[in-house]
mmCIF file of C-alpha atoms and ligand atoms in Angstrom:
data_model
loop_
_atom_site.group_PDB
_atom_site.id
_atom_site.type_symbol
_atom_site.label_atom_id
_atom_site.label_comp_id
_atom_site.label_asym_id
_atom_site.label_seq_id
_atom_site.Cartn_x
_atom_site.Cartn_y
_atom_site.Cartn_z
ATOM 1 C CA MET A 1 80.760 81.541 74.421
ATOM 2 C CA LYS A 2 77.187 82.467 77.284
ATOM 3 C CA GLU A 3 78.784 81.115 80.547
ATOM 4 C CA THR A 4 77.587 78.974 82.435
ATOM 5 C CA ALA A 5 76.696 79.093 86.486
ATOM 6 C CA ILE A 6 76.653 76.268 88.723
ATOM 7 C CA VAL A 7 74.897 77.194 91.081
ATOM 8 C CA THR A 8 74.767 73.877 94.199
ATOM 9 C CA GLY A 9 71.640 74.171 96.950
ATOM 10 C CA ALA A 10 69.564 75.971 94.403
ATOM 11 C CA SER A 11 66.394 74.699 95.527
ATOM 12 C CA SER A 12 65.713 76.501 98.154
ATOM 13 C CA GLY A 13 67.168 79.756 100.231
ATOM 14 C CA ILE A 14 70.740 81.504 99.348
ATOM 15 C CA GLY A 15 71.281 78.710 96.214
ATOM 16 C CA ALA A 16 67.636 80.218 94.958
ATOM 17 C CA VAL A 17 68.593 83.513 95.094
ATOM 18 C CA TYR A 18 71.970 83.676 93.451
ATOM 19 C CA ALA A 19 70.441 81.206 90.706
ATOM 20 C CA GLU A 20 67.988 84.633 89.796
ATOM 21 C CA ARG A 21 70.247 86.776 90.349
ATOM 22 C CA LEU A 22 72.971 85.217 88.165
ATOM 23 C CA ALA A 23 70.153 84.221 85.755
ATOM 24 C CA ARG A 24 69.476 88.222 85.457
ATOM 25 C CA ARG A 25 72.553 89.196 84.933
ATOM 26 C CA GLY A 26 72.254 87.081 81.706
ATOM 27 C CA HIS A 27 74.681 83.299 82.863
ATOM 28 C CA ASN A 28 72.842 79.893 81.663
ATOM 29 C CA LEU A 29 72.760 77.729 84.694
ATOM 30 C CA VAL A 30 72.991 74.419 86.217
ATOM 31 C CA VAL A 31 70.966 74.185 89.380
ATOM 32 C CA VAL A 32 71.503 71.679 91.957
ATOM 33 C CA ALA A 33 69.948 70.143 94.645
ATOM 34 C CA ARG A 34 67.562 66.937 95.634
ATOM 35 C CA ASP A 35 64.387 68.289 95.217
ATOM 36 C CA GLN A 36 63.556 67.780 91.512
ATOM 37 C CA ALA A 37 60.574 69.456 90.875
ATOM 38 C CA ARG A 38 61.476 72.145 93.052
ATOM 39 C CA LEU A 39 64.324 72.901 90.259
ATOM 40 C CA GLU A 40 62.170 71.780 87.284
ATOM 41 C CA ALA A 41 60.142 74.981 88.725
ATOM 42 C CA LEU A 42 63.162 77.215 89.647
ATOM 43 C CA ALA A 43 64.609 76.590 86.235
ATOM 44 C CA GLU A 44 61.234 77.150 84.513
ATOM 45 C CA ARG A 45 60.422 80.240 85.877
ATOM 46 C CA LEU A 46 64.100 81.413 85.504
ATOM 47 C CA SER A 47 64.942 80.233 81.410
ATOM 48 C CA GLY A 48 60.753 82.175 81.046
ATOM 49 C CA ARG A 49 61.522 85.725 82.743
ATOM 50 C CA TYR A 50 65.507 86.795 81.083
ATOM 51 C CA GLY A 51 65.754 83.574 78.225
ATOM 52 C CA ILE A 52 68.635 81.547 79.522
ATOM 53 C CA ALA A 53 69.021 77.817 79.446
ATOM 54 C CA VAL A 54 68.619 75.958 82.839
ATOM 55 C CA THR A 55 69.846 72.968 83.127
ATOM 56 C CA ALA A 56 67.810 71.226 86.462
ATOM 57 C CA LEU A 57 70.085 68.505 88.069
ATOM 58 C CA SER A 58 68.820 66.722 90.886
ATOM 59 C CA ALA A 59 71.456 64.787 93.042
ATOM 60 C CA ASP A 60 72.772 64.036 96.119
ATOM 61 C CA LEU A 61 76.101 65.196 96.175
ATOM 62 C CA SER A 62 76.402 63.452 100.393
ATOM 63 C CA ARG A 63 76.511 60.659 97.725
ATOM 64 C CA ASP A 64 79.766 59.966 95.626
ATOM 65 C CA ASP A 65 77.634 59.546 92.148
ATOM 66 C CA GLY A 66 75.700 62.650 92.793
ATOM 67 C CA ARG A 67 78.753 64.554 93.156
ATOM 68 C CA ASP A 68 80.522 63.126 90.386
ATOM 69 C CA ARG A 69 78.228 64.252 87.919
ATOM 70 C CA VAL A 70 78.710 68.005 88.894
ATOM 71 C CA SER A 71 82.610 67.030 88.739
ATOM 72 C CA ALA A 72 82.916 65.499 85.622
ATOM 73 C CA MET A 73 80.676 68.979 84.050
ATOM 74 C CA LEU A 74 83.214 71.539 85.496
ATOM 75 C CA ARG A 75 85.761 69.211 84.336
ATOM 76 C CA SER A 76 84.525 68.240 80.743
ATOM 77 C CA ASP A 77 82.238 71.579 80.007
ATOM 78 C CA GLU A 78 84.200 75.048 79.268
ATOM 79 C CA ALA A 79 81.662 76.806 79.140
ATOM 80 C CA HIS A 80 80.962 76.312 83.195
ATOM 81 C CA SER A 81 82.901 79.081 84.047
ATOM 82 C CA ILE A 82 81.920 79.672 87.107
ATOM 83 C CA LEU A 83 80.125 77.900 90.211
ATOM 84 C CA VAL A 84 78.244 78.442 93.663
ATOM 85 C CA ASN A 85 79.192 75.619 96.331
ATOM 86 C CA CYS A 86 75.532 76.694 98.584
ATOM 87 C CA ALA A 87 74.233 72.851 99.476
ATOM 88 C CA GLY A 88 74.725 72.784 103.732
ATOM 89 C CA VAL A 89 73.109 72.230 106.028
ATOM 90 C CA GLY A 90 72.601 73.337 109.878
ATOM 91 C CA ALA A 91 73.406 72.268 112.876
ATOM 92 C CA LYS A 92 70.855 72.518 116.130
ATOM 93 C CA GLY A 93 72.481 72.122 119.671
ATOM 94 C CA PRO A 94 75.732 71.711 120.906
ATOM 95 C CA VAL A 95 78.365 68.581 119.889
ATOM 96 C CA LEU A 96 77.598 67.290 123.421
ATOM 97 C CA GLN A 97 74.106 67.173 121.820
ATOM 98 C CA SER A 98 73.626 65.827 119.259
ATOM 99 C CA GLU A 99 74.359 62.739 116.779
ATOM 100 C CA ARG A 100 77.828 62.051 115.776
ATOM 101 C CA THR A 101 76.271 60.600 112.826
ATOM 102 C CA GLY A 102 74.479 63.716 111.779
ATOM 103 C CA LEU A 103 78.046 65.471 113.010
ATOM 104 C CA GLU A 104 79.696 63.897 109.772
ATOM 105 C CA SER A 105 77.170 63.899 107.343
ATOM 106 C CA MET A 106 76.704 67.959 107.799
ATOM 107 C CA LEU A 107 80.865 67.723 107.435
ATOM 108 C CA THR A 108 80.862 65.679 104.419
ATOM 109 C CA LEU A 109 78.570 68.379 102.560
ATOM 110 C CA ASN A 110 79.005 71.339 104.124
ATOM 111 C CA VAL A 111 83.609 70.579 104.000
ATOM 112 C CA ASN A 112 84.321 68.016 101.871
ATOM 113 C CA VAL A 113 82.111 68.440 98.687
ATOM 114 C CA LEU A 114 82.628 71.874 99.095
ATOM 115 C CA HIS A 115 86.109 71.235 98.444
ATOM 116 C CA THR A 116 85.706 68.249 95.724
ATOM 117 C CA LEU A 117 84.206 70.596 94.209
ATOM 118 C CA THR A 118 86.450 73.615 94.477
ATOM 119 C CA VAL A 119 88.661 71.526 93.945
ATOM 120 C CA ASP A 120 87.538 70.190 90.460
ATOM 121 C CA ALA A 121 86.438 73.908 89.389
ATOM 122 C CA ALA A 122 90.582 75.738 90.208
ATOM 123 C CA GLN A 123 91.896 72.510 87.885
ATOM 124 C CA ALA A 124 89.571 72.827 84.937
ATOM 125 C CA PHE A 125 88.831 77.494 85.395
ATOM 126 C CA ALA A 126 92.584 77.746 86.213
ATOM 127 C CA SER A 127 93.430 75.438 82.610
ATOM 128 C CA ARG A 128 90.974 77.911 81.072
ATOM 129 C CA ARG A 129 92.650 80.679 82.778
ATOM 130 C CA ARG A 130 88.843 82.459 83.375
ATOM 131 C CA GLY A 131 86.470 81.467 85.952
ATOM 132 C CA ALA A 132 85.057 82.000 89.360
ATOM 133 C CA ILE A 133 84.033 80.255 92.646
ATOM 134 C CA ILE A 134 82.465 81.749 94.685
ATOM 135 C CA ASN A 135 81.879 79.903 98.404
ATOM 136 C CA ILE A 136 79.346 80.458 101.365
ATOM 137 C CA ALA A 137 80.933 80.246 104.319
ATOM 138 C CA SER A 138 79.435 81.539 108.165
ATOM 139 C CA VAL A 139 80.175 83.925 109.826
ATOM 140 C CA VAL A 140 80.892 81.401 112.741
ATOM 141 C CA ALA A 141 83.828 80.922 110.904
ATOM 142 C CA LEU A 142 84.955 83.812 112.659
ATOM 143 C CA MET A 143 83.349 82.885 115.943
ATOM 144 C CA PRO A 144 83.276 78.988 116.052
ATOM 145 C CA GLU A 145 83.380 78.920 119.742
ATOM 146 C CA ARG A 146 79.496 81.105 119.683
ATOM 147 C CA PHE A 147 77.808 77.484 117.567
ATOM 148 C CA ASN A 148 77.832 74.143 117.251
ATOM 149 C CA ALA A 149 82.078 73.180 116.956
ATOM 150 C CA THR A 150 81.484 71.162 113.976
ATOM 151 C CA TYR A 151 79.499 73.412 111.640
ATOM 152 C CA GLY A 152 81.436 76.775 113.005
ATOM 153 C CA ALA A 153 85.003 74.539 112.186
ATOM 154 C CA GLY A 154 83.461 73.621 109.266
ATOM 155 C CA LYS A 155 82.853 77.417 108.058
ATOM 156 C CA ALA A 156 86.261 77.988 109.556
ATOM 157 C CA PHE A 157 87.398 75.357 107.498
ATOM 158 C CA VAL A 158 85.205 76.626 104.136
ATOM 159 C CA LEU A 159 86.716 80.281 104.689
ATOM 160 C CA ALA A 160 90.739 79.672 104.878
ATOM 161 C CA PHE A 161 90.853 77.135 102.029
ATOM 162 C CA THR A 162 88.872 79.798 100.122
ATOM 163 C CA GLN A 163 91.570 82.597 101.305
ATOM 164 C CA ALA A 164 94.450 80.151 100.390
ATOM 165 C CA ILE A 165 92.697 78.508 96.584
ATOM 166 C CA ALA A 166 92.186 82.315 95.841
ATOM 167 C CA ALA A 167 95.939 83.036 96.449
ATOM 168 C CA GLU A 168 96.615 80.288 94.352
ATOM 169 C CA LEU A 169 94.340 80.470 91.363
ATOM 170 C CA GLU A 170 94.888 84.683 91.481
ATOM 171 C CA PRO A 171 98.249 84.192 88.490
ATOM 172 C CA TYR A 172 95.757 82.026 86.416
ATOM 173 C CA GLY A 173 92.649 84.744 86.394
ATOM 174 C CA VAL A 174 90.453 82.541 88.515
ATOM 175 C CA ARG A 175 88.168 84.561 91.468
ATOM 176 C CA VAL A 176 87.507 82.510 94.371
ATOM 177 C CA GLN A 177 85.297 84.319 96.836
ATOM 178 C CA ALA A 178 83.991 83.683 100.740
ATOM 179 C CA VAL A 179 80.888 85.142 101.491
ATOM 180 C CA LEU A 180 80.449 84.985 105.078
ATOM 181 C CA PRO A 181 76.520 85.473 105.940
ATOM 182 C CA GLY A 182 75.392 86.290 109.164
ATOM 183 C CA PHE A 183 71.829 85.104 110.158
ATOM 184 C CA THR A 184 69.381 84.768 106.725
ATOM 185 C CA ARG A 185 65.988 84.500 106.368
ATOM 186 C CA THR A 186 65.616 80.182 104.660
ATOM 187 C CA GLU A 187 64.304 77.419 105.366
ATOM 188 C CA LEU A 188 67.880 75.728 106.602
ATOM 189 C CA PHE A 189 66.714 76.642 110.370
ATOM 190 C CA GLU A 190 63.511 74.892 109.913
ATOM 191 C CA ARG A 191 65.180 71.985 108.579
ATOM 192 C CA ALA A 192 67.859 72.203 111.629
ATOM 193 C CA GLY A 193 65.052 72.001 114.174
ATOM 194 C CA VAL A 194 65.478 75.479 114.819
ATOM 195 C CA ASP A 195 62.897 77.987 115.961
ATOM 196 C CA ILE A 196 64.093 81.146 114.160
ATOM 197 C CA GLU A 197 60.963 83.216 115.656
ATOM 198 C CA ALA A 198 64.133 82.569 119.280
ATOM 199 C CA ILE A 199 66.643 85.178 117.001
ATOM 200 C CA PRO A 200 66.052 88.711 117.542
ATOM 201 C CA PRO A 201 65.228 89.705 114.302
ATOM 202 C CA GLU A 202 67.745 92.660 113.826
ATOM 203 C CA MET A 203 69.928 89.693 113.692
ATOM 204 C CA ILE A 204 68.462 87.789 110.362
ATOM 205 C CA MET A 205 68.675 89.534 107.120
ATOM 206 C CA ASP A 206 67.053 88.577 103.991
ATOM 207 C CA ALA A 207 68.443 86.331 101.326
ATOM 208 C CA GLY A 208 68.152 88.959 98.760
ATOM 209 C CA ASP A 209 69.495 91.196 100.748
ATOM 210 C CA MET A 210 72.105 88.908 101.014
ATOM 211 C CA VAL A 211 73.047 87.953 97.678
ATOM 212 C CA ASP A 212 73.082 91.325 96.861
ATOM 213 C CA ALA A 213 75.904 92.365 98.710
ATOM 214 C CA ALA A 214 77.610 89.422 98.784
ATOM 215 C CA LEU A 215 77.820 89.636 94.717
ATOM 216 C CA ALA A 216 78.512 93.450 94.953
ATOM 217 C CA GLY A 217 81.114 92.281 97.160
ATOM 218 C CA PHE A 218 82.510 89.970 94.363
ATOM 219 C CA ASP A 219 82.201 92.590 91.344
ATOM 220 C CA HIS A 220 84.796 95.272 93.903
ATOM 221 C CA GLY A 221 87.076 92.348 93.760
ATOM 222 C CA GLU A 222 86.488 91.127 97.329
ATOM 223 C CA VAL A 223 87.677 87.920 98.392
ATOM 224 C CA VAL A 224 85.929 87.652 101.696
ATOM 225 C CA THR A 225 82.155 89.401 102.270
ATOM 226 C CA ILE A 226 80.509 89.669 105.522
ATOM 227 C CA PRO A 227 77.686 91.296 104.247
ATOM 228 C CA SER A 228 76.505 92.652 107.866
ATOM 229 C CA LEU A 229 79.932 94.275 108.181
ATOM 230 C CA ALA A 230 79.463 98.136 108.235
ATOM 231 C CA ASP A 231 83.217 98.661 108.846
ATOM 232 C CA VAL A 232 85.152 96.883 106.970
ATOM 233 C CA ARG A 233 88.640 98.208 108.317
ATOM 234 C CA LEU A 234 87.153 95.665 111.412
ATOM 235 C CA TRP A 235 87.563 92.389 109.144
ATOM 236 C CA SER A 236 90.955 94.146 106.747
ATOM 237 C CA ASP A 237 92.685 95.013 111.063
ATOM 238 C CA LEU A 238 92.489 91.108 111.810
ATOM 239 C CA GLU A 239 94.226 90.371 108.180
ATOM 240 C CA LYS A 240 97.785 92.807 109.258
ATOM 241 C CA ALA A 241 97.374 91.501 113.083
ATOM 242 C CA ARG A 242 96.816 87.900 111.185
ATOM 243 C CA ALA A 243 99.795 89.159 108.758
ATOM 244 C CA SER A 244 101.992 90.228 111.616
ATOM 245 C CA LEU A 245 101.995 87.274 113.057
ATOM 246 C CA ALA A 246 103.825 85.315 110.084
ATOM 247 C CA PRO A 247 107.842 86.203 110.837
ATOM 248 C CA HIS A 248 107.038 84.602 114.461
ATOM 249 C CA LEU A 249 105.578 81.271 113.768
ATOM 250 C CA SER A 250 108.149 79.210 112.990
ATOM 251 C CA LEU A 251 111.350 79.521 114.522
ATOM 252 C CA ARG A 252 114.637 77.316 115.186
ATOM 253 C CA HIS A 253 113.762 77.587 119.175
ATOM 254 C CA PRO A 254 111.342 77.329 121.183
ATOM 255 C CA ALA A 255 109.818 80.998 122.725
ATOM 256 C CA ALA A 256 111.529 82.309 125.968
ATOM 257 C CA ARG A 257 108.282 81.265 128.363
ATOM 258 C CA TYR A 258 108.690 77.938 127.073
ATOM 259 C CA ALA A 259 112.366 77.254 128.625
ATOM 260 C CA ALA A 260 112.784 75.431 130.510
ATOM 261 C CA GLY A 261 112.109 76.956 134.635
ATOM 262 C CA GLY A 262 110.493 80.225 132.758
ATOM 263 C CA GLY A 263 107.687 81.089 132.082
ATOM 264 C CA PRO A 264 105.397 83.900 132.901
ATOM 265 C CA GLY A 265 106.865 84.104 136.256
HETATM 266 N N1 NAP B 301 70.535 80.459 107.138
HETATM 267 C C1 NAP B 301 71.263 80.830 107.510
HETATM 268 O O1 NAP B 301 71.948 82.023 108.549
HETATM 269 C C2 NAP B 301 72.960 80.959 106.848
HETATM 270 C C3 NAP B 301 74.543 81.616 107.470
HETATM 271 C C4 NAP B 301 75.283 80.772 106.940
HETATM 272 C C5 NAP B 301 75.598 80.626 106.159
HETATM 273 N N2 NAP B 301 74.398 79.649 106.124
HETATM 274 C C6 NAP B 301 74.993 78.510 104.986
HETATM 275 O O2 NAP B 301 74.360 78.966 103.254
HETATM 276 C C7 NAP B 301 74.268 77.833 102.700
HETATM 277 C C8 NAP B 301 72.319 77.764 101.705
HETATM 278 O O3 NAP B 301 71.666 77.245 103.269
HETATM 279 P P1 NAP B 301 70.883 78.184 103.080
HETATM 280 O O4 NAP B 301 70.475 79.112 104.434
HETATM 281 O O5 NAP B 301 70.412 78.621 101.917
HETATM 282 O O6 NAP B 301 69.644 76.613 103.492
HETATM 283 P P2 NAP B 301 68.442 76.037 102.655
HETATM 284 O O7 NAP B 301 67.459 77.109 103.065
HETATM 285 O O8 NAP B 301 68.052 74.757 103.612
HETATM 286 O O9 NAP B 301 69.150 75.430 101.239
HETATM 287 C C9 NAP B 301 70.239 74.274 101.752
HETATM 288 C C10 NAP B 301 69.980 74.255 99.722
HETATM 289 O O10 NAP B 301 71.070 72.517 100.379
HETATM 290 C C11 NAP B 301 69.749 71.666 99.268
HETATM 291 N N3 NAP B 301 70.938 70.298 99.816
HETATM 292 C C12 NAP B 301 71.015 69.695 101.348
HETATM 293 N N4 NAP B 301 71.742 68.890 101.380
HETATM 294 C C13 NAP B 301 71.595 68.016 100.123
HETATM 295 C C14 NAP B 301 72.418 67.059 99.559
HETATM 296 N N5 NAP B 301 72.656 66.148 99.910
HETATM 297 N N6 NAP B 301 72.549 67.161 98.333
HETATM 298 C C15 NAP B 301 72.225 68.546 97.344
HETATM 299 N N7 NAP B 301 72.285 69.349 97.714
HETATM 300 C C16 NAP B 301 71.753 69.340 99.129
HETATM 301 C C17 NAP B 301 68.852 72.330 99.647
HETATM 302 O O11 NAP B 301 68.135 71.446 98.549
HETATM 303 P P3 NAP B 301 67.846 69.976 98.309
HETATM 304 O O12 NAP B 301 66.983 69.878 100.124
HETATM 305 O O13 NAP B 301 67.018 69.889 97.473
HETATM 306 O O14 NAP B 301 68.458 68.712 98.520
HETATM 307 C C18 NAP B 301 69.011 73.477 99.663
HETATM 308 O O15 NAP B 301 68.775 73.726 98.248
HETATM 309 C C19 NAP B 301 74.490 76.392 103.590
HETATM 310 O O16 NAP B 301 75.795 76.412 103.071
HETATM 311 C C20 NAP B 301 74.593 77.262 105.178
HETATM 312 O O17 NAP B 301 75.602 76.623 106.111
HETATM 313 C C21 NAP B 301 73.200 80.032 106.160
#
């Protein structure tokens, strides 16, 4: 059976590159976003070039009916064995200068939709004992104070959730990866009203290079891939430090510095 990959946010940017790279690897595709015309043009191009089947699914994932169409595909069709959660929106400026409703709809797409589709895929793929889920987070997951707090915290959720579900799915032979891009040249900035020209060019990666690196990380078996990070020990040291906290985090007695009259002095 030829495996089918569902790629959300495939009408532009990182998702469109994932669709192309997965088509090149011989996967059939379901490409999902709102812009039907762009999806159909992509589907025609990729099916013509690679001889694969591509379904263009126009859906607003922020709406329950749009999201449920993707959920139903994941759960019902055994051919769907790869999910790339790429649909997302960026932010402009800090929380104090943002409309609360805009922040909430960003969380709906970047967090709730990704969570729902990952759970659907996890349960379906685990029962079939095969499959892969790729979640696009961001490096701001590791430095949420440096960007819009809601966006950064949402991406921190994606990272933590992906690491946790990867551990849960490992015994079932289902692969899970979180990808943490830095600035990547896409439409995200223009859509959010941010001037990409104000960002130093040496900090911006091409979407093609970013996705190729992320797929190389996937092929190497990484759960977390940070395409810009040359010295991978920086990441493994952070993970080791996190693991070394574990035995100290839940104990019967408070730490001595919190005892009445105690403290650092
Ligand atoms: N670019 C960066 O610097 C960067 C860095 C780190 C992480 N990321 C993450 O990478 C992911 C992809 O972003 P990108 O940079 O490729 O931006 P992009 O070019 O703007 O792509 C976003 C995609 O999401 C789709 N989308 C937006 N709202 C949607 C909705 N309600 N329902 C369905 N699809 C929707 C868009 O298509 P339609 O408009 O056709 O619906 C588009 O295909 C996001 O999660 C983003 O947070 C980006």
